[in-house]
PDB file of C-alpha atoms and ligand atoms in Angstrom:
ATOM      1  CA  MET A   1      -0.366  -0.175  -0.260  1.00  0.00           C
ATOM      2  CA  SER A   2       0.967   3.834  -0.720  1.00  0.00           C
ATOM      3  CA  ASP A   3       1.984   6.073   2.177  1.00  0.00           C
ATOM      4  CA  PRO A   4      -0.186   9.230   0.576  1.00  0.00           C
ATOM      5  CA  LEU A   5       2.648  11.416   3.108  1.00  0.00           C
ATOM      6  CA  GLN A   6       5.823   9.653   1.172  1.00  0.00           C
ATOM      7  CA  PRO A   7       5.012   9.475  -2.045  1.00  0.00           C
ATOM      8  CA  HIS A   8       8.413   8.886  -3.937  1.00  0.00           C
ATOM      9  CA  VAL A   9       7.030   9.000  -7.163  1.00  0.00           C
ATOM     10  CA  HIS A  10       4.301  11.129  -8.539  1.00  0.00           C
ATOM     11  CA  ASP A  11       2.443  12.911 -10.881  1.00  0.00           C
ATOM     12  CA  PRO A  12       1.080  16.076 -10.008  1.00  0.00           C
ATOM     13  CA  ASN A  13      -2.692  16.964  -9.948  1.00  0.00           C
ATOM     14  CA  PRO A  14      -2.706  19.978 -12.101  1.00  0.00           C
ATOM     15  CA  THR A  15      -6.968  20.106 -11.150  1.00  0.00           C
ATOM     16  CA  PRO A  16      -8.115  22.232  -8.324  1.00  0.00           C
ATOM     17  CA  PRO A  17     -10.423  19.496  -5.805  1.00  0.00           C
ATOM     18  CA  SER A  18     -13.180  22.266  -5.343  1.00  0.00           C
ATOM     19  CA  LEU A  19     -13.580  26.140  -5.988  1.00  0.00           C
ATOM     20  CA  ASP A  20     -13.677  26.730  -1.876  1.00  0.00           C
ATOM     21  CA  PRO A  21     -10.280  27.904  -0.446  1.00  0.00           C
ATOM     22  CA  THR A  22     -11.812  27.224   3.095  1.00  0.00           C
ATOM     23  CA  LEU A  23      -9.799  24.855   5.281  1.00  0.00           C
ATOM     24  CA  SER A  24      -9.762  23.758   8.422  1.00  0.00           C
ATOM     25  CA  LEU A  25      -7.348  22.778  11.548  1.00  0.00           C
ATOM     26  CA  GLY A  26      -8.013  19.784  13.457  1.00  0.00           C
ATOM     27  CA  MET A  27      -6.502  19.865  17.223  1.00  0.00           C
ATOM     28  CA  PRO A  28      -5.452  16.510  18.710  1.00  0.00           C
ATOM     29  CA  ASP A  29      -8.280  16.572  21.193  1.00  0.00           C
ATOM     30  CA  GLY A  30     -10.748  16.281  17.694  1.00  0.00           C
ATOM     31  CA  ILE A  31     -11.425  20.181  17.804  1.00  0.00           C
ATOM     32  CA  GLU A  32     -12.132  20.978  13.944  1.00  0.00           C
ATOM     33  CA  GLN A  33     -11.606  24.931  12.866  1.00  0.00           C
ATOM     34  CA  THR A  34     -12.153  26.300  10.264  1.00  0.00           C
ATOM     35  CA  LEU A  35      -9.494  29.069   8.766  1.00  0.00           C
ATOM     36  CA  SER A  36     -10.933  31.114   5.544  1.00  0.00           C
ATOM     37  CA  VAL A  37      -8.233  32.822   2.906  1.00  0.00           C
ATOM     38  CA  SER A  38      -9.363  36.102   5.016  1.00  0.00           C
ATOM     39  CA  THR A  39      -8.385  34.689   8.004  1.00  0.00           C
ATOM     40  CA  LEU A  40      -5.205  34.021   6.646  1.00  0.00           C
ATOM     41  CA  LEU A  41      -4.673  37.434   5.594  1.00  0.00           C
ATOM     42  CA  SER A  42      -5.411  39.018   8.774  1.00  0.00           C
ATOM     43  CA  LEU A  43      -2.403  37.314  10.204  1.00  0.00           C
ATOM     44  CA  PRO A  44       0.968  38.651  10.203  1.00  0.00           C
ATOM     45  CA  GLN A  45       2.095  37.782   6.504  1.00  0.00           C
ATOM     46  CA  HIS A  46       5.718  36.565   5.631  1.00  0.00           C
ATOM     47  CA  VAL A  47       7.432  36.979   2.284  1.00  0.00           C
ATOM     48  CA  LEU A  48       9.313  34.234   0.829  1.00  0.00           C
ATOM     49  CA  THR A  49      11.728  35.423  -2.033  1.00  0.00           C
ATOM     50  CA  GLY A  50      13.333  33.065  -4.694  1.00  0.00           C
ATOM     51  CA  CYS A  51      11.078  30.236  -4.681  1.00  0.00           C
ATOM     52  CA  TYR A  52      11.588  27.230  -7.008  1.00  0.00           C
ATOM     53  CA  ILE A  53       9.101  24.272  -7.410  1.00  0.00           C
ATOM     54  CA  VAL A  54      11.622  21.789  -8.296  1.00  0.00           C
ATOM     55  CA  SER A  55      10.194  18.548 -10.223  1.00  0.00           C
ATOM     56  CA  THR A  56      12.715  16.563 -11.782  1.00  0.00           C
ATOM     57  CA  GLY A  57       9.843  14.915 -13.680  1.00  0.00           C
ATOM     58  CA  HIS A  58       8.146  17.977 -14.924  1.00  0.00           C
ATOM     59  CA  GLY A  59      10.748  20.580 -14.983  1.00  0.00           C
ATOM     60  CA  THR A  60      11.431  23.620 -12.530  1.00  0.00           C
ATOM     61  CA  SER A  61       9.099  26.745 -12.455  1.00  0.00           C
ATOM     62  CA  GLY A  62      10.198  30.061 -10.257  1.00  0.00           C
ATOM     63  CA  PRO A  63      11.974  32.172  -8.841  1.00  0.00           C
ATOM     64  CA  PHE A  64       8.620  32.972  -7.297  1.00  0.00           C
ATOM     65  CA  GLU A  65       8.205  34.955  -4.327  1.00  0.00           C
ATOM     66  CA  PHE A  66       5.383  33.496  -1.995  1.00  0.00           C
ATOM     67  CA  ALA A  67       3.652  35.202   0.380  1.00  0.00           C
ATOM     68  CA  GLY A  68       1.878  34.477   3.963  1.00  0.00           C
ATOM     69  CA  PRO A  69       1.235  33.683   6.963  1.00  0.00           C
ATOM     70  CA  THR A  70       3.825  31.338   8.692  1.00  0.00           C
ATOM     71  CA  LEU A  71       2.299  28.214   9.797  1.00  0.00           C
ATOM     72  CA  GLU A  72       3.817  28.727  12.907  1.00  0.00           C
ATOM     73  CA  THR A  73       1.878  31.574  13.337  1.00  0.00           C
ATOM     74  CA  VAL A  74      -1.334  30.324  12.119  1.00  0.00           C
ATOM     75  CA  LEU A  75      -0.787  27.638  14.948  1.00  0.00           C
ATOM     76  CA  ARG A  76       0.161  29.755  17.379  1.00  0.00           C
ATOM     77  CA  ALA A  77      -3.003  32.386  16.589  1.00  0.00           C
ATOM     78  CA  TYR A  78      -5.239  29.048  16.846  1.00  0.00           C
ATOM     79  CA  GLY A  79      -3.786  28.921  20.915  1.00  0.00           C
ATOM     80  CA  VAL A  80      -1.287  25.433  20.022  1.00  0.00           C
ATOM     81  CA  PHE A  81       1.375  25.698  22.556  1.00  0.00           C
ATOM     82  CA  LEU A  82       4.258  24.582  20.246  1.00  0.00           C
ATOM     83  CA  GLU A  83       6.067  23.576  23.415  1.00  0.00           C
ATOM     84  CA  ARG A  84       4.397  20.393  23.075  1.00  0.00           C
ATOM     85  CA  GLU A  85       5.737  17.420  21.190  1.00  0.00           C
ATOM     86  CA  PHE A  86       3.303  16.603  18.341  1.00  0.00           C
ATOM     87  CA  GLU A  87       2.805  16.368  14.360  1.00  0.00           C
ATOM     88  CA  VAL A  88       1.382  18.503  12.342  1.00  0.00           C
ATOM     89  CA  GLU A  89       0.326  17.063   8.732  1.00  0.00           C
ATOM     90  CA  ILE A  90      -0.690  19.188   6.185  1.00  0.00           C
ATOM     91  CA  TRP A  91      -3.410  17.615   3.499  1.00  0.00           C
ATOM     92  CA  GLY A  92      -4.676  19.025  -0.175  1.00  0.00           C
ATOM     93  CA  GLY A  93      -8.113  18.935  -0.747  1.00  0.00           C
ATOM     94  CA  ASP A  94      -6.913  15.973  -3.426  1.00  0.00           C
ATOM     95  CA  GLY A  95      -5.777  13.888  -0.802  1.00  0.00           C
ATOM     96  CA  PHE A  96      -1.889  14.435  -1.398  1.00  0.00           C
ATOM     97  CA  GLY A  97      -0.304  15.140   2.056  1.00  0.00           C
ATOM     98  CA  THR A  98       3.244  16.190   3.723  1.00  0.00           C
ATOM     99  CA  GLN A  99       4.384  16.183   7.391  1.00  0.00           C
ATOM    100  CA  VAL A 100       6.291  19.236   8.842  1.00  0.00           C
ATOM    101  CA  ALA A 101       8.173  18.397  12.295  1.00  0.00           C
ATOM    102  CA  ARG A 102       8.178  20.475  15.062  1.00  0.00           C
ATOM    103  CA  HIS A 103      11.952  21.873  14.675  1.00  0.00           C
ATOM    104  CA  GLU A 104      10.705  22.476  11.377  1.00  0.00           C
ATOM    105  CA  LEU A 105       7.968  25.188  12.425  1.00  0.00           C
ATOM    106  CA  LEU A 106      10.356  26.706  14.768  1.00  0.00           C
ATOM    107  CA  ALA A 107      12.669  28.192  12.012  1.00  0.00           C
ATOM    108  CA  SER A 108      10.260  30.675  11.749  1.00  0.00           C
ATOM    109  CA  ASN A 109      12.179  33.817  11.404  1.00  0.00           C
ATOM    110  CA  THR A 110      14.140  32.729   8.410  1.00  0.00           C
ATOM    111  CA  ASN A 111      14.521  32.295   4.913  1.00  0.00           C
ATOM    112  CA  ARG A 112      13.494  28.704   5.924  1.00  0.00           C
ATOM    113  CA  ALA A 113      10.258  29.550   7.309  1.00  0.00           C
ATOM    114  CA  ILE A 114       7.080  27.385   6.097  1.00  0.00           C
ATOM    115  CA  ILE A 115       4.348  29.175   5.384  1.00  0.00           C
ATOM    116  CA  LEU A 116       0.227  28.689   3.992  1.00  0.00           C
ATOM    117  CA  ALA A 117       1.087  31.168   1.056  1.00  0.00           C
ATOM    118  CA  CYS A 118      -2.071  33.065  -0.385  1.00  0.00           C
ATOM    119  CA  TYR A 119       0.153  35.540  -2.650  1.00  0.00           C
ATOM    120  CA  ARG A 120       2.402  34.643  -5.329  1.00  0.00           C
ATOM    121  CA  ASP A 121       4.647  37.500  -6.734  1.00  0.00           C
ATOM    122  CA  GLY A 122       2.120  40.274  -4.824  1.00  0.00           C
ATOM    123  CA  ALA A 123      -1.140  38.556  -6.190  1.00  0.00           C
ATOM    124  CA  LEU A 124      -3.461  36.803  -4.737  1.00  0.00           C
ATOM    125  CA  LEU A 125      -3.164  32.916  -5.733  1.00  0.00           C
ATOM    126  CA  SER A 126      -6.067  31.461  -8.334  1.00  0.00           C
ATOM    127  CA  ARG A 127      -7.493  28.512  -7.039  1.00  0.00           C
ATOM    128  CA  ALA A 128      -5.927  26.643 -10.120  1.00  0.00           C
ATOM    129  CA  GLU A 129      -2.154  28.244  -9.376  1.00  0.00           C
ATOM    130  CA  GLY A 130      -3.280  26.285  -5.606  1.00  0.00           C
ATOM    131  CA  LEU A 131      -4.430  28.858  -3.167  1.00  0.00           C
ATOM    132  CA  VAL A 132      -3.596  28.208  -0.151  1.00  0.00           C
ATOM    133  CA  ARG A 133      -0.379  26.480  -0.751  1.00  0.00           C
ATOM    134  CA  LEU A 134       1.952  25.313   1.334  1.00  0.00           C
ATOM    135  CA  ILE A 135       5.681  26.176   0.546  1.00  0.00           C
ATOM    136  CA  VAL A 136       8.351  24.330   2.500  1.00  0.00           C
ATOM    137  CA  PRO A 137      11.545  26.533   0.765  1.00  0.00           C
ATOM    138  CA  GLY A 138      14.760  24.648  -0.122  1.00  0.00           C
ATOM    139  CA  GLU A 139      12.751  21.258  -0.493  1.00  0.00           C
ATOM    140  CA  ARG A 140      14.269  19.424  -3.477  1.00  0.00           C
ATOM    141  CA  ASP A 141      12.095  16.348  -3.859  1.00  0.00           C
ATOM    142  CA  ASP A 142      10.293  16.528  -6.417  1.00  0.00           C
ATOM    143  CA  ALA A 143       8.102  19.528  -5.147  1.00  0.00           C
ATOM    144  CA  LEU A 144       6.396  16.500  -2.890  1.00  0.00           C
ATOM    145  CA  ARG A 145       6.064  19.169   0.006  1.00  0.00           C
ATOM    146  CA  GLN A 146       4.635  22.089  -2.055  1.00  0.00           C
ATOM    147  CA  VAL A 147       0.834  21.116  -1.477  1.00  0.00           C
ATOM    148  CA  LYS A 148      -1.497  22.920  -3.363  1.00  0.00           C
ATOM    149  CA  TRP A 149      -4.970  23.601  -1.983  1.00  0.00           C
ATOM    150  CA  VAL A 150      -4.314  22.661   1.748  1.00  0.00           C
ATOM    151  CA  ARG A 151      -8.097  21.628   2.756  1.00  0.00           C
ATOM    152  CA  GLU A 152      -7.029  20.546   6.736  1.00  0.00           C
ATOM    153  CA  ILE A 153      -4.024  21.125   9.065  1.00  0.00           C
ATOM    154  CA  ARG A 154      -4.232  17.640  11.393  1.00  0.00           C
ATOM    155  CA  LEU A 155      -2.139  18.468  14.812  1.00  0.00           C
ATOM    156  CA  ARG A 156      -1.680  14.905  16.010  1.00  0.00           C
ATOM    157  CA  ALA A 157       0.278  14.148  19.629  1.00  0.00           C
ATOM    158  CA  SER A 158       3.390  12.489  19.891  1.00  0.00           C
ATOM    159  CA  ASP A 159       2.152  11.467  23.390  1.00  0.00           C
ATOM    160  CA  PRO A 160      -1.287  10.747  23.477  1.00  0.00           C
ATOM    161  CA  GLN A 161      -1.603  11.257  27.050  1.00  0.00           C
ATOM    162  CA  ALA A 162      -0.678  15.167  25.913  1.00  0.00           C
ATOM    163  CA  SER A 163      -3.320  15.644  23.937  1.00  0.00           C
ATOM    164  CA  ALA A 164      -5.521  16.994  26.358  1.00  0.00           C
ATOM    165  CA  SER A 165      -2.801  20.033  26.730  1.00  0.00           C
ATOM    166  CA  VAL A 166      -1.954  20.747  23.367  1.00  0.00           C
ATOM    167  CA  SER A 167      -5.077  22.441  22.765  1.00  0.00           C
ATOM    168  CA  ALA A 168      -6.076  25.542  24.783  1.00  0.00           C
ATOM    169  CA  PHE A 169      -9.511  25.231  24.638  1.00  0.00           C
TER     170      PHE A 169
HETATM  171  N1  LIG B   1      -2.657  18.906  -3.534  1.00  0.00           N
HETATM  172  C1  LIG B   1      -1.087  18.350  -4.360  1.00  0.00           C
HETATM  173  N2  LIG B   1      -0.064  19.211  -4.167  1.00  0.00           N
HETATM  174  C2  LIG B   1       0.615  18.999  -4.753  1.00  0.00           C
HETATM  175  C3  LIG B   1       0.546  18.164  -6.079  1.00  0.00           C
HETATM  176  C4  LIG B   1      -0.186  17.293  -5.961  1.00  0.00           C
HETATM  177  O1  LIG B   1      -1.010  16.265  -6.606  1.00  0.00           O
HETATM  178  N3  LIG B   1      -1.494  17.617  -5.217  1.00  0.00           N
HETATM  179  N4  LIG B   1       2.123  17.679  -6.501  1.00  0.00           N
HETATM  180  C5  LIG B   1       3.124  18.179  -6.262  1.00  0.00           C
HETATM  181  C6  LIG B   1       4.265  17.977  -7.395  1.00  0.00           C
HETATM  182  S1  LIG B   1       4.818  16.204  -7.350  1.00  0.00           S
HETATM  183  C7  LIG B   1       4.591  19.207  -8.190  1.00  0.00           C
HETATM  184  S2  LIG B   1       5.507  18.673  -9.239  1.00  0.00           S
HETATM  185  C8  LIG B   1       3.803  20.062  -7.601  1.00  0.00           C
HETATM  186  C9  LIG B   1       3.460  21.214  -9.275  1.00  0.00           C
HETATM  187  O2  LIG B   1       3.021  22.566  -8.965  1.00  0.00           O
HETATM  188  P1  LIG B   1       2.778  23.491 -10.054  1.00  0.00           P
HETATM  189  O3  LIG B   1       1.613  22.731 -10.428  1.00  0.00           O
HETATM  190  O4  LIG B   1       2.753  24.320  -9.365  1.00  0.00           O
HETATM  191  O5  LIG B   1       3.726  22.949 -10.836  1.00  0.00           O
HETATM  192  O6  LIG B   1       3.321  20.344  -6.718  1.00  0.00           O
HETATM  193  C10 LIG B   1       2.850  19.572  -5.833  1.00  0.00           C
HETATM  194  N5  LIG B   1       2.048  19.440  -5.020  1.00  0.00           N
HETATM  195 MO1  LIG B   2       6.471  16.599  -8.812  1.00  0.00          MO
END
């Protein structure tokens, strides 16, 4: 069985799964919150310049300037205590996904920050262009972490006993 979080060979999907860019944040305790694009735009925006979508199979595109809140900013804004151990899964609406480790989140003040991009080259991304798109700077594995159409951010406690305290609610 193939693991959707670790696709070693993958044909990129050019077709948005729906027109609606709304996404949800799932806490380890099962609480779900809805995040709209306007919510993401109301948070501090982090600009990443010189980004490439590097795919050995399909060629390289870029450089692009992507902008949006960092994943860390989004999680903190929703009351996630990043001091706890947990894993973050990012799922596109077409079932394509990746994982982000806690140490990657905490690089937020650098040019390696992982963002939920809403803008590309100063213009709001269209749905066809991937709105909302995870950008993992420096990823060089066939763009397998540059998840388009992010539909769900799901937190899982590494220690299930700690799940209740990961959420502030
Ligand atoms: N949701 C989603 N995101 C995805 C994919 C996909 O199939 N679905 N394919 C990945 C791969 S393998 C590539 S090469 C790039 C292609 O990005 P582009 O359409 O901007 O060129 O998207 C990445 N992100
Ligand atoms: Mo790819």
